[in-house]
XYZ file of C-alpha atoms in Angstrom:
465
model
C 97.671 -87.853 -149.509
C 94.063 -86.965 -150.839
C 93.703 -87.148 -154.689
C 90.602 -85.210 -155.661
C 88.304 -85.565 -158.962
C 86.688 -82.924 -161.090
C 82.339 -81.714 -160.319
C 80.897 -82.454 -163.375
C 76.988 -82.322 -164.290
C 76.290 -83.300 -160.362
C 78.978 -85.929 -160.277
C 82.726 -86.198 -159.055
C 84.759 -87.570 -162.258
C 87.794 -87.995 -163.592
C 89.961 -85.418 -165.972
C 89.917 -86.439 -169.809
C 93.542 -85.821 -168.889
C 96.128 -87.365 -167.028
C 97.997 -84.029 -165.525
C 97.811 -83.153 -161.726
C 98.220 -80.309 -159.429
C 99.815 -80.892 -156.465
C 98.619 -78.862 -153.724
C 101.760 -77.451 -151.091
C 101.517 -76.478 -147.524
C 103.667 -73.753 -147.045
C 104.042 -73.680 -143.995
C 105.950 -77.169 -144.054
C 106.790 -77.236 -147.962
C 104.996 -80.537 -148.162
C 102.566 -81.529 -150.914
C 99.537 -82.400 -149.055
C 97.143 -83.005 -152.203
C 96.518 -83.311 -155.728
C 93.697 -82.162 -158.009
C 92.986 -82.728 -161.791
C 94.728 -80.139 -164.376
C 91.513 -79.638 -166.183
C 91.779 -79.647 -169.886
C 89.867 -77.948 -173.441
C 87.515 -81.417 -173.490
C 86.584 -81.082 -169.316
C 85.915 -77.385 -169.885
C 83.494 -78.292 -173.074
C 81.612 -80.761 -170.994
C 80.856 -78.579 -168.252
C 80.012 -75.771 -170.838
C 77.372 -77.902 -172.459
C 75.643 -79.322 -168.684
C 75.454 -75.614 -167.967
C 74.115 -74.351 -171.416
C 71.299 -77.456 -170.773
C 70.556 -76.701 -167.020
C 69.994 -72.727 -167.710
C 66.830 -72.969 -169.139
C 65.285 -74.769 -166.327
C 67.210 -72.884 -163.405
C 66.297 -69.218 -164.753
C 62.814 -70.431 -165.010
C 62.898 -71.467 -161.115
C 60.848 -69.292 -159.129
C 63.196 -67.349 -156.778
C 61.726 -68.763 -153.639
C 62.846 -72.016 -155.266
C 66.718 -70.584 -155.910
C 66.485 -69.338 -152.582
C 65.806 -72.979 -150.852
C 68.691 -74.509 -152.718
C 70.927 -71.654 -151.886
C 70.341 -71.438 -148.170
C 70.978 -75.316 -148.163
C 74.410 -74.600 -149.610
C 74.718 -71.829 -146.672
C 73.343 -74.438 -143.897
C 75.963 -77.018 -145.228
C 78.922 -74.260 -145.468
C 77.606 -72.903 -142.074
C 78.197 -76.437 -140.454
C 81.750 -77.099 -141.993
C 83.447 -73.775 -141.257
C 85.619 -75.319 -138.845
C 87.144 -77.379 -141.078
C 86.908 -74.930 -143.679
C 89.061 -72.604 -141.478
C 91.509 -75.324 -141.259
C 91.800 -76.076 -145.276
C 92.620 -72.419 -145.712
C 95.263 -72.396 -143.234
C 96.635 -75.579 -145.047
C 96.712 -74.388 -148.599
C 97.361 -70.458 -147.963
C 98.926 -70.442 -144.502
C 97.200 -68.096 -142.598
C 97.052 -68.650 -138.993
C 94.009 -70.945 -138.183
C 92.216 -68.604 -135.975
C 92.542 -65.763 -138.489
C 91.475 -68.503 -141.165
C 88.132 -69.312 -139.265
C 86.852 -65.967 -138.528
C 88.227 -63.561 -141.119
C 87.974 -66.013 -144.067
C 85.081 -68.507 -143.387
C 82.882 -66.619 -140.395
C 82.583 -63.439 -142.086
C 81.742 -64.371 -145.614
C 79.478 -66.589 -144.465
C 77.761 -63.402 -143.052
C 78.003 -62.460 -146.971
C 76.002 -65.400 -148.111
C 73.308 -64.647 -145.897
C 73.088 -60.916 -146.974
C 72.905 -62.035 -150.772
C 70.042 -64.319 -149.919
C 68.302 -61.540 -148.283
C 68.935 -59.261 -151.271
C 67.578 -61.591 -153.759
C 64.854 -62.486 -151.431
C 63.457 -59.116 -151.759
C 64.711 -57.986 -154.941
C 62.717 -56.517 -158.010
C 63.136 -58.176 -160.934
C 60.745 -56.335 -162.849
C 60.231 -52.438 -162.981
C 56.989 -51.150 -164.716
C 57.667 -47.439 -165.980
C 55.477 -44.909 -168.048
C 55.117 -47.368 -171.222
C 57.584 -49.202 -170.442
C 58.946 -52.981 -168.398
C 62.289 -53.520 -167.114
C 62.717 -57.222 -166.438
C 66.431 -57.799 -165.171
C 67.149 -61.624 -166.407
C 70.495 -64.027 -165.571
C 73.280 -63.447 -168.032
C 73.835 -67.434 -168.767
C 76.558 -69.525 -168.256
C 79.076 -67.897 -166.100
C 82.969 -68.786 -165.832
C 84.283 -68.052 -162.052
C 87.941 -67.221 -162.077
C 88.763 -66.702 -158.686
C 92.569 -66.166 -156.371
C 94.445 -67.836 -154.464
C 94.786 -65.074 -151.280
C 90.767 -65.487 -150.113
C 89.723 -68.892 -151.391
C 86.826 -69.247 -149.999
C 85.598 -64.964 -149.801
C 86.007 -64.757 -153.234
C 84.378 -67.967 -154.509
C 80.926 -66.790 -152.318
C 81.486 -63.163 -153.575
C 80.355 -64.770 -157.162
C 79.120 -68.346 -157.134
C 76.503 -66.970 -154.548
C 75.074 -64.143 -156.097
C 75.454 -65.836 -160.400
C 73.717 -68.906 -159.040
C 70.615 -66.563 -157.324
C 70.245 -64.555 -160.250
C 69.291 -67.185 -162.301
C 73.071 -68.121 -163.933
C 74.343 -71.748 -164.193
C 78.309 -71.411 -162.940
C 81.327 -73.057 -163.761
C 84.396 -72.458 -160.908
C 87.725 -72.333 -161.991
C 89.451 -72.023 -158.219
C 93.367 -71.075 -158.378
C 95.694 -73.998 -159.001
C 97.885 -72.573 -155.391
C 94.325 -72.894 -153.417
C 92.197 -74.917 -155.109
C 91.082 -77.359 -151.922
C 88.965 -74.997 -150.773
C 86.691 -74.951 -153.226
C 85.617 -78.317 -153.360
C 83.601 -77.067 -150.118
C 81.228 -75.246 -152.628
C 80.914 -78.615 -154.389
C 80.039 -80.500 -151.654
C 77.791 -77.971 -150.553
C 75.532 -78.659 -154.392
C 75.546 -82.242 -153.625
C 74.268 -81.689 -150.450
C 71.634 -78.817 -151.343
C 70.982 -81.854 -154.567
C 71.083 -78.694 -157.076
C 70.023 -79.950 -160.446
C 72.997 -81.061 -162.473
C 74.779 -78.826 -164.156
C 73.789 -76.096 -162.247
C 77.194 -75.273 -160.347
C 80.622 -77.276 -161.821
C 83.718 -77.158 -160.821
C 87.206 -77.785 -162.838
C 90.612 -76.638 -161.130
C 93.554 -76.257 -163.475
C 95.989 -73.906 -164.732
C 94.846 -70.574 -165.722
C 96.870 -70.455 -169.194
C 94.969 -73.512 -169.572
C 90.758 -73.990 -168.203
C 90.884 -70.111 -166.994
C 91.571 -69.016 -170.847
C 89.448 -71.563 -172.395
C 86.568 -70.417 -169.996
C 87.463 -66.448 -171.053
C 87.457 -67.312 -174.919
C 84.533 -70.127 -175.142
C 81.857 -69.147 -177.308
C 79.181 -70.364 -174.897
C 80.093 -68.705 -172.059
C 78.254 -65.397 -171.610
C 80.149 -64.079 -168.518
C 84.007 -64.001 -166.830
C 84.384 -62.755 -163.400
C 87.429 -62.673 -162.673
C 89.716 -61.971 -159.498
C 93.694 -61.825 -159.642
C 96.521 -59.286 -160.929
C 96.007 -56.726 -163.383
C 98.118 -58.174 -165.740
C 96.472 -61.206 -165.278
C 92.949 -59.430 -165.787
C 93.952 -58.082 -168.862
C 94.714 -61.315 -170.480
C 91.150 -62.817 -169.552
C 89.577 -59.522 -170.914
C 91.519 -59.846 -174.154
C 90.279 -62.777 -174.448
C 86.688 -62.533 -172.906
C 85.903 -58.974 -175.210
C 86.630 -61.338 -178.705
C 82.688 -62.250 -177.827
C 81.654 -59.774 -176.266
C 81.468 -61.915 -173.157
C 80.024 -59.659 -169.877
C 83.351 -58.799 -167.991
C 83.740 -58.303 -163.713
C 87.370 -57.991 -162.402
C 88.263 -57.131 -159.421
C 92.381 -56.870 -160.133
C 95.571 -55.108 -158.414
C 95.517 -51.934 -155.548
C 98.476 -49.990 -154.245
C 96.213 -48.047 -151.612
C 96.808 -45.106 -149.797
C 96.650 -44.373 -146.211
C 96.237 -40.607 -145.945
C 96.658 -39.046 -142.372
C 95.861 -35.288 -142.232
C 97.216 -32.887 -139.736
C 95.114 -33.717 -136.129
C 94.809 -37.443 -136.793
C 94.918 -39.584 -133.751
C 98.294 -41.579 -134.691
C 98.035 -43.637 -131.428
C 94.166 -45.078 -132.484
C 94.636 -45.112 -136.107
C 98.234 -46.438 -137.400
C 97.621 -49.919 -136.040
C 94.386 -49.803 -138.496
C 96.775 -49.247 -141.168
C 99.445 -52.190 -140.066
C 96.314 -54.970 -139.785
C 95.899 -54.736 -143.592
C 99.856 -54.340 -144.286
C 100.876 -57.316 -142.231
C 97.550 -59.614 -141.820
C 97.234 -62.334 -144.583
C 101.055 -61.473 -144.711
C 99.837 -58.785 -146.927
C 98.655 -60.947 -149.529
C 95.148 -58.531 -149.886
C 94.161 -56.097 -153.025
C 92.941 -53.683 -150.775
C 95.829 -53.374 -148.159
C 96.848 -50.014 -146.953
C 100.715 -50.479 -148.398
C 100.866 -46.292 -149.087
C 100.975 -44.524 -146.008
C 100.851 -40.891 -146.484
C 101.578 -38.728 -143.912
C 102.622 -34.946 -142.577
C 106.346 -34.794 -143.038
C 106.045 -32.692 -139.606
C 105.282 -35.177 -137.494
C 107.392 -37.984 -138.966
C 109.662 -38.608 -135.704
C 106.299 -39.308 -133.399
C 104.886 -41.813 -136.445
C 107.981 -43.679 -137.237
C 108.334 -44.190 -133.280
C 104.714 -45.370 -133.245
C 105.083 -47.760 -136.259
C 108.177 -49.349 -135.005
C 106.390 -50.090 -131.776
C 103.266 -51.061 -133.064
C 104.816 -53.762 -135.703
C 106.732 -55.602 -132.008
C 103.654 -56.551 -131.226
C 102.698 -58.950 -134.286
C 103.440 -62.577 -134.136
C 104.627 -63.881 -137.326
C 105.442 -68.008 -136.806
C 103.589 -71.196 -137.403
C 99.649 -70.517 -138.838
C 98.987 -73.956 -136.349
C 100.086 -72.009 -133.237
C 98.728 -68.832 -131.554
C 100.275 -66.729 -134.109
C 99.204 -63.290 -136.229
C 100.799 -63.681 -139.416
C 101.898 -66.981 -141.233
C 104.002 -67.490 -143.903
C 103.703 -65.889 -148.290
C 101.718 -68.539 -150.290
C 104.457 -70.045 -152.431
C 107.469 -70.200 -153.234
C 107.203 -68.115 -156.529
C 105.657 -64.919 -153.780
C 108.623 -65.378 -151.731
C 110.734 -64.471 -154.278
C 108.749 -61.258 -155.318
C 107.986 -60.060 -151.897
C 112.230 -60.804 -151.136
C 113.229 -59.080 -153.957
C 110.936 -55.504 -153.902
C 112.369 -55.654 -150.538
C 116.169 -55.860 -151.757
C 115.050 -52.956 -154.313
C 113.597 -50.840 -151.050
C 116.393 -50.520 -149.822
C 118.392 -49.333 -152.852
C 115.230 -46.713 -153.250
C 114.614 -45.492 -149.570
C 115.558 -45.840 -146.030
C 114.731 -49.058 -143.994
C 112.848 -47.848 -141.004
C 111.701 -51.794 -139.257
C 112.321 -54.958 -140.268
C 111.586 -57.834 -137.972
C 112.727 -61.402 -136.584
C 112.452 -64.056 -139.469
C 110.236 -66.910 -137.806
C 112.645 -70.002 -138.254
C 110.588 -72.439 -139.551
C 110.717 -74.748 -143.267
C 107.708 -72.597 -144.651
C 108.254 -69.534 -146.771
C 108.636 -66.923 -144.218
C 109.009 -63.455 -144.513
C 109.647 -60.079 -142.266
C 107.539 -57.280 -142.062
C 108.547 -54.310 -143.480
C 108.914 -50.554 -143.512
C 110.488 -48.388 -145.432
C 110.144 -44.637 -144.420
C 111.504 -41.019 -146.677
C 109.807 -43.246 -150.297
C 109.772 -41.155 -153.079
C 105.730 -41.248 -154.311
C 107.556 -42.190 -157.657
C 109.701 -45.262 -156.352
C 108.820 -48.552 -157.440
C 108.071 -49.667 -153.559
C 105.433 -46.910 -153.766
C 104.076 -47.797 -157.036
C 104.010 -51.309 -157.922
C 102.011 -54.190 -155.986
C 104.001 -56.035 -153.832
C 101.662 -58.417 -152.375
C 103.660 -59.042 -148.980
C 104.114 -57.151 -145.339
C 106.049 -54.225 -146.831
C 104.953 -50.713 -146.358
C 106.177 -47.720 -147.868
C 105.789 -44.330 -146.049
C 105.583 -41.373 -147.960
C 105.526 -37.719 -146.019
C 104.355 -34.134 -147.483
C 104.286 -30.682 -146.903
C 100.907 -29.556 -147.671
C 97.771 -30.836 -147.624
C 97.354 -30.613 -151.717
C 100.543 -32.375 -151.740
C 98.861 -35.180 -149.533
C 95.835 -35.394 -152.277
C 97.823 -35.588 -155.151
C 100.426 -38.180 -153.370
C 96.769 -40.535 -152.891
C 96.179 -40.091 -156.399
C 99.650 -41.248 -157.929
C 98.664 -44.403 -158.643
C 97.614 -46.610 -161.858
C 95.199 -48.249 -159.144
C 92.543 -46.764 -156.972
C 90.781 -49.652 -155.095
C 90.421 -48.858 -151.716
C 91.625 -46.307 -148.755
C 91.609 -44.618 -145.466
C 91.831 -41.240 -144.652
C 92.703 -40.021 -140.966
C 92.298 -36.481 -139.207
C 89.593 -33.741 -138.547
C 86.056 -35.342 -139.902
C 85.288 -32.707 -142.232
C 88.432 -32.220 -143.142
C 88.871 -35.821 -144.140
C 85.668 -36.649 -145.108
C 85.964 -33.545 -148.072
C 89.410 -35.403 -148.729
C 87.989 -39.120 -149.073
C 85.878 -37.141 -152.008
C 88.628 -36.166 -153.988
C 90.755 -39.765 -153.590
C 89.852 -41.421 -156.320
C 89.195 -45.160 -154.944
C 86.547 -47.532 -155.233
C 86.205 -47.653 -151.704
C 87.549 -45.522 -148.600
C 87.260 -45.503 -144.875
C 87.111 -42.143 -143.042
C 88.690 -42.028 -139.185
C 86.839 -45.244 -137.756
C 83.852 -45.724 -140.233
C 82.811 -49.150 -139.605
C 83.630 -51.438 -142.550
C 81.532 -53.771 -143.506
C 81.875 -56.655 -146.075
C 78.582 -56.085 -147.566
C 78.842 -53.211 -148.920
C 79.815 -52.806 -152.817
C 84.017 -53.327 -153.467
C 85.432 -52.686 -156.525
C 88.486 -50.261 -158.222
C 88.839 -47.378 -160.527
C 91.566 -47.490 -162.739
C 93.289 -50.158 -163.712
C 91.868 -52.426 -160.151
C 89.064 -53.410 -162.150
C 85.436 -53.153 -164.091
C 82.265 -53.203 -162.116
C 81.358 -54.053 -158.321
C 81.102 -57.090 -155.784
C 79.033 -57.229 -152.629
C 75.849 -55.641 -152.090
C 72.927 -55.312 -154.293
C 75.314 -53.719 -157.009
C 77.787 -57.237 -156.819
C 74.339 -59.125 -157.441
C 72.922 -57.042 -160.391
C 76.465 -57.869 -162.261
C 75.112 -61.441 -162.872
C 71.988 -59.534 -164.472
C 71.304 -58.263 -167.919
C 68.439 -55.463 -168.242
C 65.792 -55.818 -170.976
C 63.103 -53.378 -171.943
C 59.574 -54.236 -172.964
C 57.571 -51.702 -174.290
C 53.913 -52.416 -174.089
């Protein structure tokens, strides 16, 4: 079994403390690592390398951030295989899946946030007036367990080009994955202190991150609940905030949508990952007039997913933990109290925590099924009678992070205006990863991806001359 250190100041060391992680497979149940439990006096040192290397990082030239940056890429680039294979480890996602939706196509991010910063302005000359956009400072990196390695690039990449020094704080289900990023600094020999990394419990380095005085910035990724408790404490300094938290999204298919082409769009993000994404489709909102042809189509649509072993030619894999298990198992107890089981599938017999997919059909937009974030392959179909009704049925929710709408393109396009979502896919608009993500509501504050994910790691000051 591998025992990993903490990435201090450019150098693998040990905890000031004696407590461990230990990392599960859960596929097989078995511990397959261990990693420090990071404590108050690991989190101080790291604070003060990355107070002392700002100065001299901000002052780089960004050609200069840029070289150290794409050497990070070129070493990431070269290890996604066995990236790929880490994630499938720690999360259990199916190793193909692992490679090309988790490693391949953030990678593709990387390179778009080095071409962003490559050409970016950081200084605007106005009537009387300079806008120079500088680096915040030292910024903590709280990031999930579901996309381990998407979620680490989608801040570590774009703080350290701006200018930022970064300390990662990976999640204590995932945290193997991370240590990638580390390696990659060693290898790119970024100045000490410029990118650290300390895995540990978040009641524990994540809080003392949120609440240090030194640290100018939290971005964090996770639950709401969990968001709100690193804002609490983030907002007692003032600290610069980013969270990207919960989503209970909406599917919305209007009268004339192509059921055939478009439900499978809406399964991939219910049952891919095992449903264990922010953004999945787990609302699917439909015209209670065609609900015989729909439920037919879902039911024969979810046969063809392969939920078994992530190291075999499979589609799905099993929840994270142990802990999700238990949540995903028991919203799906309370569905069918609530509403009427339409599918539920063959439970892969295997040690791991495995799960069926899911569907529950006649939800009330009130039930908790329809409200709450389940976090598993469970999805709740809700039906209406007019298209209002279909609107307002998107917009019953405390979250509004992402979305599709389906049926005639003006038609749906006019009704992707009035969701209110951070993000929303009309019919087959091409998604892309680069563009900005982020909620309204309660899935978050401000924006990752794109230049507006990059100028969160920026503050704006005016000089007038």
């Amino acid at each position: 079994m591998k025992e990993y250190k903490l990435f201090l100041n450019g150098s693998w060391v040990d905890s000031t403390g004696k407590d461990v992680i230990s990392v599960e497979n859960p596929a097989t149940k078995k511990i397959i690592a261990k990693v420090p439990a990071g404590k108050e006096e690991d989190v101080n040192i790291a604070v003060q390398g990355a107070l002392e290397a700002f100065e001299p990082w901000r002052s780089l030239d960004i050609n200069q951030r840029l070289s150290y940056v794409e050497k990070m890429y070129q070493y990431l680039e070269s290890q996604q295989d066995e990236i790929g294979r880490t994630i499938s480890e720690e999360l259990g996602s199916p190793i193909r899946f692992a490679t090309s939706r988790h490693v391949s196509m953030y990678l593709d991010h990387i390179k778009n946030y080095l071409s962003i910063a490559k050409d970016y302005n950081f200084v605007e000359d106005y009537d009387g007036y300079r806008v120079i956009k500088e680096p915040v400072g030292v910024v903590g990196c709280l990031t999930p367990w579901n996309y381990p390695f998407g979620q680490i690039v989608k801040k570590v990449i774009p703080a350290l080009l701006a200018g930022n020094t970064v300390i990662l704080k990976p999640s204590r289900r995932t945290p193997l994955t991370a240590y990638y990023f580390a390696k990659a600094a060693m290898e790119a020999n970024l100045p000490k202190g410029v990118f650290q990394l300390i895995p540990g419990r978040g009641g524990e380095v994540g809080n003392i991150l949120a609440s240090h005085k030194d640290v100018n910035m939290i971005s964090f990724t996770g639950s709401t609940s969990g968001g709100k408790e690193v804002a609490s404490l983030a907002i007692q300094s003032i600290k610069r905030l980013a969270l990207e938290l919960g989503g209970k999204s909406a599917a919305l298919f209007l009268e004339g949508a192509n059921y055939e082409k478009d439900i499978k769009k809406v399964l991939d993000t219910v049952y891919l990952n095992t449903g264990q994404t922010c953004s999945a489709k787990t609302r699917m909102i439909a015209p209670r007039k065609d609900k015989e042809i729909i439920e037919e189509i879902l039911i024969r649509e979810s046969k063809k997913y392969r939920f078994g072993d992530p190291m075999e030619d499979v589609d799905v894999g099993p929840l994270q933990s142990q802990k999700q298990w238990d949540k995903v198992d028991s919203y799906i107890k309370l569905g069918k109290e609530e509403a009427n089981l339409l599918y539920q599938g063959d439970l892969y017999e295997g040690p791991g925590y495995y799960i069926t997919p899911v569907i529950f059909t006649d939800v009330d937009p009130n039930a908790k099924i329809a409200q709450e974030e389940i976090f598993g392959p469970v999805l709740s179909v809700i039906y209406y009678d007019s298209f209002e009704e279909g609107i307002h049925i998107s917009n019953n929710s405390i979250y509004g992070l992402s979305g599709f709408v389906f049926g005639p393109e003006e038609e749906a396009y006019n009704a992707a205006l009035r969701i209110r979502t951070g993000q929303i896919q009309v019919n087959r608009g091409r998604f892309t990863q680069n563009a900005p993500f982020g909620g309204f509501k309660q899935s978050g504050l401000g924006r990752e991806g794109s230049i507006y994910g990059f100028e969160e790691f920026l503050e704006i000051k005016t000089l007038f001359l």
